[in-house]
């Protein structure tokens, strides 16, 4: 009788562990409250049922090097223990430090939000990977600036110093059809504030790429929403952004991409894999949907009258 009880208990624990093992592991480079991540999850879980997915956050925007390394180790342990069929990697750190370990294995790997190109990861020699590259629409952004602000000449582009930002900026021109673009990568909030203050008398346009890895005077990372909020209160230049959430939070306008559409695209790929479609037959996605987005409230605050041709084709936020 005691033997039967032990056998039943063993069966129970094995069943519980199997039943709670998810077939999809979503490894996210950043933290769960990061706007890009929230948008991605919203889109992804419109396609894939959330109960099929386990999520793990590396916190590589705000974590120390030791914390990030520990999180990478934890993510690998989850993969080794639970053996999910599909790994979904959001942004470069998750792809490089976790999912890259499983190149050319029986895992199916889907990435999204990747700034670096195929050659960086040597993907030509990898058979079990596909996904969505992150394309920043720099040239289209400069065309919109020329249409909306024909007198503009000098542009300041501000960004943090994260690896993903630096990688994206490699594709940004310094000059474009008479526009002069000055790029500055900022690490500390006091420097960010100083650049915004000085910019008012020097530049015609302010472009904000990212502000997610900015430290206060005690070395703590600030929320990117707080950095943006301060910027909007203290800036009177037209703000052009490249990420949709910034316009949603009050910046003037931009040819923007959204984590939401990356989530939709990645979720669609995962659904094909779940339906038995071979990963080798699913091509990479280089361009996701971009939208011209205008915040009408901010335009009023800055006393800016945008051309009707832009407003006709833009998604507007009141």
PDB file of C-alpha atoms in Angstrom:
ATOM      1  CA  UNK A   1       0.000   0.000   0.000  1.00  0.00           C
ATOM      2  CA  UNK A   2       2.821   2.379   0.908  1.00  0.00           C
ATOM      3  CA  UNK A   3       4.497   1.573  -2.414  1.00  0.00           C
ATOM      4  CA  UNK A   4       1.307   2.423  -4.300  1.00  0.00           C
ATOM      5  CA  UNK A   5       1.002   5.742  -2.452  1.00  0.00           C
ATOM      6  CA  UNK A   6       4.586   6.674  -3.321  1.00  0.00           C
ATOM      7  CA  UNK A   7       3.974   5.709  -6.949  1.00  0.00           C
ATOM      8  CA  UNK A   8       0.820   7.833  -7.096  1.00  0.00           C
ATOM      9  CA  UNK A   9       2.624  10.797  -5.557  1.00  0.00           C
ATOM     10  CA  UNK A  10       5.485  10.435  -8.023  1.00  0.00           C
ATOM     11  CA  UNK A  11       3.010  10.329 -10.913  1.00  0.00           C
ATOM     12  CA  UNK A  12       1.253  13.398  -9.524  1.00  0.00           C
ATOM     13  CA  UNK A  13       4.418  15.496  -9.291  1.00  0.00           C
ATOM     14  CA  UNK A  14       5.568  14.448 -12.757  1.00  0.00           C
ATOM     15  CA  UNK A  15       2.133  15.302 -14.165  1.00  0.00           C
ATOM     16  CA  UNK A  16       2.128  18.701 -12.453  1.00  0.00           C
ATOM     17  CA  UNK A  17       5.587  19.580 -13.782  1.00  0.00           C
ATOM     18  CA  UNK A  18       4.653  18.547 -17.325  1.00  0.00           C
ATOM     19  CA  UNK A  19       1.311  20.320 -17.221  1.00  0.00           C
ATOM     20  CA  UNK A  20       2.946  23.586 -16.142  1.00  0.00           C
ATOM     21  CA  UNK A  21       5.759  23.453 -18.711  1.00  0.00           C
ATOM     22  CA  UNK A  22       4.961  25.933 -21.467  1.00  0.00           C
ATOM     23  CA  UNK A  23       5.688  25.143 -25.115  1.00  0.00           C
ATOM     24  CA  UNK A  24       6.797  28.730 -25.817  1.00  0.00           C
ATOM     25  CA  UNK A  25       9.351  30.768 -23.869  1.00  0.00           C
ATOM     26  CA  UNK A  26       9.358  34.507 -24.520  1.00  0.00           C
ATOM     27  CA  UNK A  27      12.754  35.959 -23.538  1.00  0.00           C
ATOM     28  CA  UNK A  28      12.581  39.745 -23.302  1.00  0.00           C
ATOM     29  CA  UNK A  29      15.690  41.915 -23.214  1.00  0.00           C
ATOM     30  CA  UNK A  30      14.144  44.653 -21.109  1.00  0.00           C
ATOM     31  CA  UNK A  31      11.772  45.068 -18.140  1.00  0.00           C
ATOM     32  CA  UNK A  32       8.032  44.443 -18.203  1.00  0.00           C
ATOM     33  CA  UNK A  33       6.987  48.103 -17.833  1.00  0.00           C
ATOM     34  CA  UNK A  34       9.091  49.308 -20.783  1.00  0.00           C
ATOM     35  CA  UNK A  35       6.594  50.813 -23.300  1.00  0.00           C
ATOM     36  CA  UNK A  36       8.077  48.932 -26.275  1.00  0.00           C
ATOM     37  CA  UNK A  37       7.731  45.659 -24.348  1.00  0.00           C
ATOM     38  CA  UNK A  38       4.137  46.389 -23.278  1.00  0.00           C
ATOM     39  CA  UNK A  39       3.195  47.168 -26.882  1.00  0.00           C
ATOM     40  CA  UNK A  40       4.909  44.007 -28.126  1.00  0.00           C
ATOM     41  CA  UNK A  41       3.107  41.809 -25.610  1.00  0.00           C
ATOM     42  CA  UNK A  42      -0.220  43.389 -26.517  1.00  0.00           C
ATOM     43  CA  UNK A  43       0.262  42.484 -30.184  1.00  0.00           C
ATOM     44  CA  UNK A  44       1.802  39.074 -29.557  1.00  0.00           C
ATOM     45  CA  UNK A  45      -0.976  37.902 -27.248  1.00  0.00           C
ATOM     46  CA  UNK A  46      -3.617  38.973 -29.726  1.00  0.00           C
ATOM     47  CA  UNK A  47      -2.288  36.131 -31.889  1.00  0.00           C
ATOM     48  CA  UNK A  48      -0.961  33.601 -29.351  1.00  0.00           C
ATOM     49  CA  UNK A  49      -2.890  32.497 -26.255  1.00  0.00           C
ATOM     50  CA  UNK A  50      -0.976  33.767 -23.246  1.00  0.00           C
ATOM     51  CA  UNK A  51      -1.416  30.557 -21.245  1.00  0.00           C
ATOM     52  CA  UNK A  52       0.838  28.770 -23.758  1.00  0.00           C
ATOM     53  CA  UNK A  53       3.723  31.162 -23.057  1.00  0.00           C
ATOM     54  CA  UNK A  54       6.186  31.653 -20.228  1.00  0.00           C
ATOM     55  CA  UNK A  55       7.879  35.068 -20.067  1.00  0.00           C
ATOM     56  CA  UNK A  56      11.319  35.971 -18.754  1.00  0.00           C
ATOM     57  CA  UNK A  57      12.758  39.497 -18.543  1.00  0.00           C
ATOM     58  CA  UNK A  58      16.531  40.115 -18.670  1.00  0.00           C
ATOM     59  CA  UNK A  59      16.188  43.750 -17.471  1.00  0.00           C
ATOM     60  CA  UNK A  60      19.121  44.797 -19.640  1.00  0.00           C
ATOM     61  CA  UNK A  61      18.105  48.464 -19.754  1.00  0.00           C
ATOM     62  CA  UNK A  62      18.208  49.018 -15.999  1.00  0.00           C
ATOM     63  CA  UNK A  63      20.032  46.037 -14.527  1.00  0.00           C
ATOM     64  CA  UNK A  64      23.708  45.915 -13.531  1.00  0.00           C
ATOM     65  CA  UNK A  65      26.071  43.749 -15.556  1.00  0.00           C
ATOM     66  CA  UNK A  66      26.006  41.153 -12.780  1.00  0.00           C
ATOM     67  CA  UNK A  67      22.189  41.127 -12.661  1.00  0.00           C
ATOM     68  CA  UNK A  68      21.922  40.803 -16.423  1.00  0.00           C
ATOM     69  CA  UNK A  69      24.434  37.935 -16.457  1.00  0.00           C
ATOM     70  CA  UNK A  70      22.496  36.200 -13.675  1.00  0.00           C
ATOM     71  CA  UNK A  71      19.259  36.652 -15.599  1.00  0.00           C
ATOM     72  CA  UNK A  72      20.816  35.135 -18.706  1.00  0.00           C
ATOM     73  CA  UNK A  73      21.846  32.117 -16.636  1.00  0.00           C
ATOM     74  CA  UNK A  74      18.323  31.820 -15.206  1.00  0.00           C
ATOM     75  CA  UNK A  75      16.794  31.975 -18.693  1.00  0.00           C
ATOM     76  CA  UNK A  76      19.082  29.184 -19.921  1.00  0.00           C
ATOM     77  CA  UNK A  77      18.182  27.060 -16.893  1.00  0.00           C
ATOM     78  CA  UNK A  78      14.488  27.474 -17.685  1.00  0.00           C
ATOM     79  CA  UNK A  79      15.127  26.346 -21.252  1.00  0.00           C
ATOM     80  CA  UNK A  80      17.154  23.337 -20.139  1.00  0.00           C
ATOM     81  CA  UNK A  81      14.607  22.307 -17.504  1.00  0.00           C
ATOM     82  CA  UNK A  82      11.344  22.931 -19.338  1.00  0.00           C
ATOM     83  CA  UNK A  83      12.555  22.344 -22.914  1.00  0.00           C
ATOM     84  CA  UNK A  84      10.118  24.685 -24.696  1.00  0.00           C
ATOM     85  CA  UNK A  85       9.671  23.957 -28.390  1.00  0.00           C
ATOM     86  CA  UNK A  86       9.760  27.591 -29.449  1.00  0.00           C
ATOM     87  CA  UNK A  87      11.992  30.402 -28.187  1.00  0.00           C
ATOM     88  CA  UNK A  88      10.821  33.942 -28.900  1.00  0.00           C
ATOM     89  CA  UNK A  89      13.485  36.615 -28.357  1.00  0.00           C
ATOM     90  CA  UNK A  90      12.563  40.290 -28.121  1.00  0.00           C
ATOM     91  CA  UNK A  91      15.455  42.639 -28.957  1.00  0.00           C
ATOM     92  CA  UNK A  92      19.158  42.016 -29.410  1.00  0.00           C
ATOM     93  CA  UNK A  93      20.316  41.101 -25.906  1.00  0.00           C
ATOM     94  CA  UNK A  94      17.829  38.252 -25.563  1.00  0.00           C
ATOM     95  CA  UNK A  95      18.745  37.023 -29.029  1.00  0.00           C
ATOM     96  CA  UNK A  96      22.519  37.264 -28.595  1.00  0.00           C
ATOM     97  CA  UNK A  97      22.991  36.111 -25.011  1.00  0.00           C
ATOM     98  CA  UNK A  98      20.238  33.496 -24.717  1.00  0.00           C
ATOM     99  CA  UNK A  99      18.770  32.311 -27.996  1.00  0.00           C
ATOM    100  CA  UNK A 100      22.066  32.283 -29.886  1.00  0.00           C
ATOM    101  CA  UNK A 101      23.118  29.363 -27.680  1.00  0.00           C
ATOM    102  CA  UNK A 102      20.474  27.273 -29.462  1.00  0.00           C
ATOM    103  CA  UNK A 103      21.388  28.021 -33.077  1.00  0.00           C
ATOM    104  CA  UNK A 104      21.176  24.889 -35.241  1.00  0.00           C
ATOM    105  CA  UNK A 105      19.469  22.811 -32.545  1.00  0.00           C
ATOM    106  CA  UNK A 106      15.983  21.321 -32.420  1.00  0.00           C
ATOM    107  CA  UNK A 107      14.624  24.569 -30.935  1.00  0.00           C
ATOM    108  CA  UNK A 108      12.613  26.869 -33.174  1.00  0.00           C
ATOM    109  CA  UNK A 109      13.748  30.458 -32.636  1.00  0.00           C
ATOM    110  CA  UNK A 110      11.695  33.538 -33.520  1.00  0.00           C
ATOM    111  CA  UNK A 111      13.138  37.008 -32.940  1.00  0.00           C
ATOM    112  CA  UNK A 112      11.663  40.498 -33.010  1.00  0.00           C
ATOM    113  CA  UNK A 113      13.027  44.002 -32.542  1.00  0.00           C
ATOM    114  CA  UNK A 114      16.516  43.109 -33.769  1.00  0.00           C
ATOM    115  CA  UNK A 115      18.630  46.143 -34.744  1.00  0.00           C
ATOM    116  CA  UNK A 116      21.721  44.338 -35.983  1.00  0.00           C
ATOM    117  CA  UNK A 117      21.640  42.754 -39.411  1.00  0.00           C
ATOM    118  CA  UNK A 118      21.831  39.124 -40.544  1.00  0.00           C
ATOM    119  CA  UNK A 119      25.592  39.181 -41.109  1.00  0.00           C
ATOM    120  CA  UNK A 120      26.298  40.212 -37.501  1.00  0.00           C
ATOM    121  CA  UNK A 121      24.685  36.995 -36.258  1.00  0.00           C
ATOM    122  CA  UNK A 122      25.941  34.950 -39.232  1.00  0.00           C
ATOM    123  CA  UNK A 123      22.349  33.849 -39.826  1.00  0.00           C
ATOM    124  CA  UNK A 124      23.160  32.534 -43.276  1.00  0.00           C
ATOM    125  CA  UNK A 125      24.570  29.480 -41.507  1.00  0.00           C
ATOM    126  CA  UNK A 126      21.649  29.031 -39.066  1.00  0.00           C
ATOM    127  CA  UNK A 127      18.768  26.762 -40.022  1.00  0.00           C
ATOM    128  CA  UNK A 128      16.326  27.131 -37.109  1.00  0.00           C
ATOM    129  CA  UNK A 129      15.788  30.893 -36.893  1.00  0.00           C
ATOM    130  CA  UNK A 130      13.460  33.464 -38.424  1.00  0.00           C
ATOM    131  CA  UNK A 131      11.916  36.698 -37.239  1.00  0.00           C
ATOM    132  CA  UNK A 132      11.366  40.433 -37.502  1.00  0.00           C
ATOM    133  CA  UNK A 133      14.135  42.996 -37.875  1.00  0.00           C
ATOM    134  CA  UNK A 134      13.638  46.465 -36.436  1.00  0.00           C
ATOM    135  CA  UNK A 135      13.888  49.064 -39.178  1.00  0.00           C
ATOM    136  CA  UNK A 136      14.079  52.726 -38.147  1.00  0.00           C
ATOM    137  CA  UNK A 137      12.685  54.965 -40.890  1.00  0.00           C
ATOM    138  CA  UNK A 138      15.337  57.693 -40.839  1.00  0.00           C
ATOM    139  CA  UNK A 139      15.041  58.843 -44.457  1.00  0.00           C
ATOM    140  CA  UNK A 140      11.242  58.995 -44.321  1.00  0.00           C
ATOM    141  CA  UNK A 141      11.550  60.992 -41.087  1.00  0.00           C
ATOM    142  CA  UNK A 142      13.824  63.544 -42.751  1.00  0.00           C
ATOM    143  CA  UNK A 143      11.452  63.799 -45.715  1.00  0.00           C
ATOM    144  CA  UNK A 144       8.580  64.599 -43.353  1.00  0.00           C
ATOM    145  CA  UNK A 145      10.722  67.235 -41.627  1.00  0.00           C
ATOM    146  CA  UNK A 146      11.427  68.892 -44.965  1.00  0.00           C
ATOM    147  CA  UNK A 147       7.722  68.895 -45.826  1.00  0.00           C
ATOM    148  CA  UNK A 148       6.509  70.088 -42.422  1.00  0.00           C
ATOM    149  CA  UNK A 149       9.340  72.523 -41.639  1.00  0.00           C
ATOM    150  CA  UNK A 150      10.895  73.656 -44.949  1.00  0.00           C
ATOM    151  CA  UNK A 151      13.026  76.342 -43.254  1.00  0.00           C
ATOM    152  CA  UNK A 152      14.650  73.844 -40.884  1.00  0.00           C
ATOM    153  CA  UNK A 153      18.378  73.266 -41.353  1.00  0.00           C
ATOM    154  CA  UNK A 154      19.922  72.110 -38.079  1.00  0.00           C
ATOM    155  CA  UNK A 155      18.655  69.040 -36.279  1.00  0.00           C
ATOM    156  CA  UNK A 156      19.659  67.625 -32.918  1.00  0.00           C
ATOM    157  CA  UNK A 157      19.146  63.884 -32.475  1.00  0.00           C
ATOM    158  CA  UNK A 158      19.328  62.722 -28.865  1.00  0.00           C
ATOM    159  CA  UNK A 159      19.623  59.128 -27.742  1.00  0.00           C
ATOM    160  CA  UNK A 160      20.811  57.109 -24.784  1.00  0.00           C
ATOM    161  CA  UNK A 161      23.968  54.992 -24.986  1.00  0.00           C
ATOM    162  CA  UNK A 162      22.356  51.561 -25.031  1.00  0.00           C
ATOM    163  CA  UNK A 163      23.824  49.024 -27.439  1.00  0.00           C
ATOM    164  CA  UNK A 164      20.575  48.848 -29.399  1.00  0.00           C
ATOM    165  CA  UNK A 165      20.478  52.641 -29.823  1.00  0.00           C
ATOM    166  CA  UNK A 166      24.100  52.800 -30.974  1.00  0.00           C
ATOM    167  CA  UNK A 167      23.449  49.980 -33.414  1.00  0.00           C
ATOM    168  CA  UNK A 168      20.370  51.702 -34.858  1.00  0.00           C
ATOM    169  CA  UNK A 169      22.244  54.991 -35.247  1.00  0.00           C
ATOM    170  CA  UNK A 170      24.834  53.369 -37.502  1.00  0.00           C
ATOM    171  CA  UNK A 171      22.208  53.661 -40.258  1.00  0.00           C
ATOM    172  CA  UNK A 172      21.380  57.328 -39.596  1.00  0.00           C
ATOM    173  CA  UNK A 173      22.890  59.844 -42.028  1.00  0.00           C
ATOM    174  CA  UNK A 174      24.624  62.987 -40.724  1.00  0.00           C
ATOM    175  CA  UNK A 175      23.385  65.020 -43.684  1.00  0.00           C
ATOM    176  CA  UNK A 176      20.221  64.714 -45.730  1.00  0.00           C
ATOM    177  CA  UNK A 177      19.200  67.061 -48.574  1.00  0.00           C
ATOM    178  CA  UNK A 178      20.374  70.224 -46.859  1.00  0.00           C
ATOM    179  CA  UNK A 179      19.602  69.044 -43.332  1.00  0.00           C
ATOM    180  CA  UNK A 180      22.508  68.837 -40.881  1.00  0.00           C
ATOM    181  CA  UNK A 181      21.987  66.184 -38.217  1.00  0.00           C
ATOM    182  CA  UNK A 182      23.976  66.337 -34.986  1.00  0.00           C
ATOM    183  CA  UNK A 183      23.813  63.075 -33.041  1.00  0.00           C
ATOM    184  CA  UNK A 184      24.491  63.034 -29.306  1.00  0.00           C
ATOM    185  CA  UNK A 185      24.366  59.945 -27.102  1.00  0.00           C
ATOM    186  CA  UNK A 186      23.631  60.774 -23.483  1.00  0.00           C
ATOM    187  CA  UNK A 187      24.169  58.719 -20.341  1.00  0.00           C
ATOM    188  CA  UNK A 188      23.311  61.106 -17.480  1.00  0.00           C
ATOM    189  CA  UNK A 189      20.105  63.057 -16.953  1.00  0.00           C
ATOM    190  CA  UNK A 190      21.958  66.287 -16.092  1.00  0.00           C
ATOM    191  CA  UNK A 191      23.674  66.095 -19.492  1.00  0.00           C
ATOM    192  CA  UNK A 192      20.323  65.388 -21.164  1.00  0.00           C
ATOM    193  CA  UNK A 193      18.811  68.449 -19.473  1.00  0.00           C
ATOM    194  CA  UNK A 194      21.778  70.585 -20.491  1.00  0.00           C
ATOM    195  CA  UNK A 195      21.508  69.497 -24.127  1.00  0.00           C
ATOM    196  CA  UNK A 196      17.781  70.245 -24.240  1.00  0.00           C
ATOM    197  CA  UNK A 197      18.339  73.690 -22.707  1.00  0.00           C
ATOM    198  CA  UNK A 198      21.189  74.602 -25.088  1.00  0.00           C
ATOM    199  CA  UNK A 199      19.313  73.262 -28.108  1.00  0.00           C
ATOM    200  CA  UNK A 200      16.615  75.944 -27.884  1.00  0.00           C
ATOM    201  CA  UNK A 201      18.835  78.633 -29.377  1.00  0.00           C
ATOM    202  CA  UNK A 202      20.851  76.482 -31.757  1.00  0.00           C
ATOM    203  CA  UNK A 203      18.670  73.891 -33.492  1.00  0.00           C
ATOM    204  CA  UNK A 204      15.450  73.954 -35.479  1.00  0.00           C
ATOM    205  CA  UNK A 205      14.249  70.412 -34.741  1.00  0.00           C
ATOM    206  CA  UNK A 206      14.707  67.935 -31.899  1.00  0.00           C
ATOM    207  CA  UNK A 207      14.657  64.207 -32.729  1.00  0.00           C
ATOM    208  CA  UNK A 208      14.398  61.764 -29.829  1.00  0.00           C
ATOM    209  CA  UNK A 209      15.465  58.230 -30.650  1.00  0.00           C
ATOM    210  CA  UNK A 210      15.496  56.636 -27.196  1.00  0.00           C
ATOM    211  CA  UNK A 211      15.756  57.769 -23.576  1.00  0.00           C
ATOM    212  CA  UNK A 212      15.489  54.450 -21.751  1.00  0.00           C
ATOM    213  CA  UNK A 213      18.986  54.189 -20.285  1.00  0.00           C
ATOM    214  CA  UNK A 214      19.478  57.563 -18.621  1.00  0.00           C
ATOM    215  CA  UNK A 215      20.891  57.761 -15.083  1.00  0.00           C
ATOM    216  CA  UNK A 216      20.191  60.287 -12.331  1.00  0.00           C
ATOM    217  CA  UNK A 217      22.974  61.858 -10.241  1.00  0.00           C
ATOM    218  CA  UNK A 218      22.994  58.806  -7.960  1.00  0.00           C
ATOM    219  CA  UNK A 219      23.565  56.381 -10.815  1.00  0.00           C
ATOM    220  CA  UNK A 220      20.013  55.038 -10.856  1.00  0.00           C
ATOM    221  CA  UNK A 221      18.190  54.541 -14.136  1.00  0.00           C
ATOM    222  CA  UNK A 222      15.210  56.797 -14.698  1.00  0.00           C
ATOM    223  CA  UNK A 223      11.975  55.720 -16.332  1.00  0.00           C
ATOM    224  CA  UNK A 224      12.005  56.717 -19.982  1.00  0.00           C
ATOM    225  CA  UNK A 225       8.520  58.166 -19.516  1.00  0.00           C
ATOM    226  CA  UNK A 226       9.890  60.497 -16.834  1.00  0.00           C
ATOM    227  CA  UNK A 227      12.749  61.625 -19.072  1.00  0.00           C
ATOM    228  CA  UNK A 228      10.299  62.298 -21.896  1.00  0.00           C
ATOM    229  CA  UNK A 229       7.928  64.144 -19.560  1.00  0.00           C
ATOM    230  CA  UNK A 230      10.683  66.509 -18.415  1.00  0.00           C
ATOM    231  CA  UNK A 231      11.761  67.024 -22.024  1.00  0.00           C
ATOM    232  CA  UNK A 232       8.274  68.012 -23.171  1.00  0.00           C
ATOM    233  CA  UNK A 233       7.939  70.505 -20.305  1.00  0.00           C
ATOM    234  CA  UNK A 234      11.255  72.182 -21.076  1.00  0.00           C
ATOM    235  CA  UNK A 235      11.482  72.018 -24.856  1.00  0.00           C
ATOM    236  CA  UNK A 236       9.877  74.372 -27.382  1.00  0.00           C
ATOM    237  CA  UNK A 237      11.380  72.871 -30.532  1.00  0.00           C
ATOM    238  CA  UNK A 238       9.255  70.565 -32.686  1.00  0.00           C
ATOM    239  CA  UNK A 239       9.889  67.043 -31.379  1.00  0.00           C
ATOM    240  CA  UNK A 240      10.199  64.291 -33.938  1.00  0.00           C
ATOM    241  CA  UNK A 241      10.229  60.749 -32.581  1.00  0.00           C
ATOM    242  CA  UNK A 242      10.771  57.344 -34.099  1.00  0.00           C
ATOM    243  CA  UNK A 243       8.776  55.266 -31.616  1.00  0.00           C
ATOM    244  CA  UNK A 244       4.998  55.403 -31.426  1.00  0.00           C
ATOM    245  CA  UNK A 245       4.716  55.452 -27.635  1.00  0.00           C
ATOM    246  CA  UNK A 246       6.490  58.830 -27.441  1.00  0.00           C
ATOM    247  CA  UNK A 247       3.870  60.513 -29.618  1.00  0.00           C
ATOM    248  CA  UNK A 248       1.198  58.794 -27.557  1.00  0.00           C
ATOM    249  CA  UNK A 249       2.818  60.311 -24.447  1.00  0.00           C
ATOM    250  CA  UNK A 250       2.888  63.832 -25.859  1.00  0.00           C
ATOM    251  CA  UNK A 251       5.695  64.353 -28.385  1.00  0.00           C
ATOM    252  CA  UNK A 252       4.730  66.215 -31.555  1.00  0.00           C
ATOM    253  CA  UNK A 253       5.053  63.717 -34.397  1.00  0.00           C
ATOM    254  CA  UNK A 254       7.063  61.089 -36.193  1.00  0.00           C
ATOM    255  CA  UNK A 255       7.261  58.291 -38.722  1.00  0.00           C
ATOM    256  CA  UNK A 256       6.946  55.778 -35.946  1.00  0.00           C
ATOM    257  CA  UNK A 257       7.272  52.059 -35.418  1.00  0.00           C
ATOM    258  CA  UNK A 258       5.581  50.188 -32.612  1.00  0.00           C
ATOM    259  CA  UNK A 259       6.308  47.105 -30.579  1.00  0.00           C
ATOM    260  CA  UNK A 260       2.660  46.221 -31.190  1.00  0.00           C
ATOM    261  CA  UNK A 261       3.253  45.407 -34.864  1.00  0.00           C
ATOM    262  CA  UNK A 262       6.414  43.489 -34.016  1.00  0.00           C
ATOM    263  CA  UNK A 263       4.251  41.471 -31.626  1.00  0.00           C
ATOM    264  CA  UNK A 264       1.665  40.792 -34.317  1.00  0.00           C
ATOM    265  CA  UNK A 265       4.323  39.707 -36.831  1.00  0.00           C
ATOM    266  CA  UNK A 266       6.180  37.496 -34.329  1.00  0.00           C
ATOM    267  CA  UNK A 267       2.924  35.969 -33.109  1.00  0.00           C
ATOM    268  CA  UNK A 268       1.899  35.149 -36.673  1.00  0.00           C
ATOM    269  CA  UNK A 269       5.209  33.358 -37.250  1.00  0.00           C
ATOM    270  CA  UNK A 270       4.816  31.396 -34.011  1.00  0.00           C
ATOM    271  CA  UNK A 271       1.276  30.378 -34.996  1.00  0.00           C
ATOM    272  CA  UNK A 272       2.601  28.997 -38.284  1.00  0.00           C
ATOM    273  CA  UNK A 273       5.167  26.955 -36.368  1.00  0.00           C
ATOM    274  CA  UNK A 274       2.494  25.620 -34.027  1.00  0.00           C
ATOM    275  CA  UNK A 275       0.513  24.580 -37.092  1.00  0.00           C
ATOM    276  CA  UNK A 276       3.461  22.533 -38.324  1.00  0.00           C
ATOM    277  CA  UNK A 277       4.843  24.931 -40.929  1.00  0.00           C
ATOM    278  CA  UNK A 278       8.640  24.406 -41.274  1.00  0.00           C
ATOM    279  CA  UNK A 279      10.715  27.305 -39.952  1.00  0.00           C
ATOM    280  CA  UNK A 280      13.036  27.083 -42.957  1.00  0.00           C
ATOM    281  CA  UNK A 281      10.112  28.129 -45.175  1.00  0.00           C
ATOM    282  CA  UNK A 282       9.307  31.296 -43.202  1.00  0.00           C
ATOM    283  CA  UNK A 283      11.269  34.304 -44.526  1.00  0.00           C
ATOM    284  CA  UNK A 284      12.701  37.073 -42.383  1.00  0.00           C
ATOM    285  CA  UNK A 285      10.653  40.263 -42.108  1.00  0.00           C
ATOM    286  CA  UNK A 286      12.764  43.370 -42.703  1.00  0.00           C
ATOM    287  CA  UNK A 287      10.116  46.081 -42.658  1.00  0.00           C
ATOM    288  CA  UNK A 288       7.207  46.347 -40.245  1.00  0.00           C
ATOM    289  CA  UNK A 289       4.356  48.788 -40.472  1.00  0.00           C
ATOM    290  CA  UNK A 290       5.332  52.406 -39.891  1.00  0.00           C
ATOM    291  CA  UNK A 291       2.838  55.185 -39.296  1.00  0.00           C
ATOM    292  CA  UNK A 292       2.960  58.935 -39.587  1.00  0.00           C
ATOM    293  CA  UNK A 293       1.575  59.974 -36.210  1.00  0.00           C
ATOM    294  CA  UNK A 294       0.801  63.520 -35.035  1.00  0.00           C
ATOM    295  CA  UNK A 295      -0.134  64.721 -31.569  1.00  0.00           C
ATOM    296  CA  UNK A 296      -2.543  67.618 -32.209  1.00  0.00           C
ATOM    297  CA  UNK A 297      -2.517  68.724 -28.573  1.00  0.00           C
ATOM    298  CA  UNK A 298       1.254  69.142 -28.685  1.00  0.00           C
ATOM    299  CA  UNK A 299       1.035  71.026 -31.989  1.00  0.00           C
ATOM    300  CA  UNK A 300      -1.305  73.489 -30.293  1.00  0.00           C
ATOM    301  CA  UNK A 301       0.990  73.817 -27.280  1.00  0.00           C
ATOM    302  CA  UNK A 302       3.929  74.640 -29.559  1.00  0.00           C
ATOM    303  CA  UNK A 303       1.782  76.899 -31.764  1.00  0.00           C
ATOM    304  CA  UNK A 304       2.638  74.831 -34.838  1.00  0.00           C
ATOM    305  CA  UNK A 305       0.372  74.649 -37.881  1.00  0.00           C
ATOM    306  CA  UNK A 306       1.241  71.522 -39.837  1.00  0.00           C
ATOM    307  CA  UNK A 307       0.548  71.315 -43.580  1.00  0.00           C
ATOM    308  CA  UNK A 308      -2.837  69.866 -44.465  1.00  0.00           C
ATOM    309  CA  UNK A 309      -1.136  67.273 -46.676  1.00  0.00           C
ATOM    310  CA  UNK A 310       0.579  65.791 -43.622  1.00  0.00           C
ATOM    311  CA  UNK A 311      -2.530  65.869 -41.466  1.00  0.00           C
ATOM    312  CA  UNK A 312      -4.567  64.120 -44.161  1.00  0.00           C
ATOM    313  CA  UNK A 313      -2.288  61.075 -44.099  1.00  0.00           C
ATOM    314  CA  UNK A 314      -1.378  61.028 -40.409  1.00  0.00           C
ATOM    315  CA  UNK A 315      -2.847  59.152 -37.498  1.00  0.00           C
ATOM    316  CA  UNK A 316      -3.780  61.961 -35.171  1.00  0.00           C
ATOM    317  CA  UNK A 317      -3.892  62.037 -31.379  1.00  0.00           C
ATOM    318  CA  UNK A 318      -5.961  64.722 -29.713  1.00  0.00           C
TER     319      UNK A 318
END
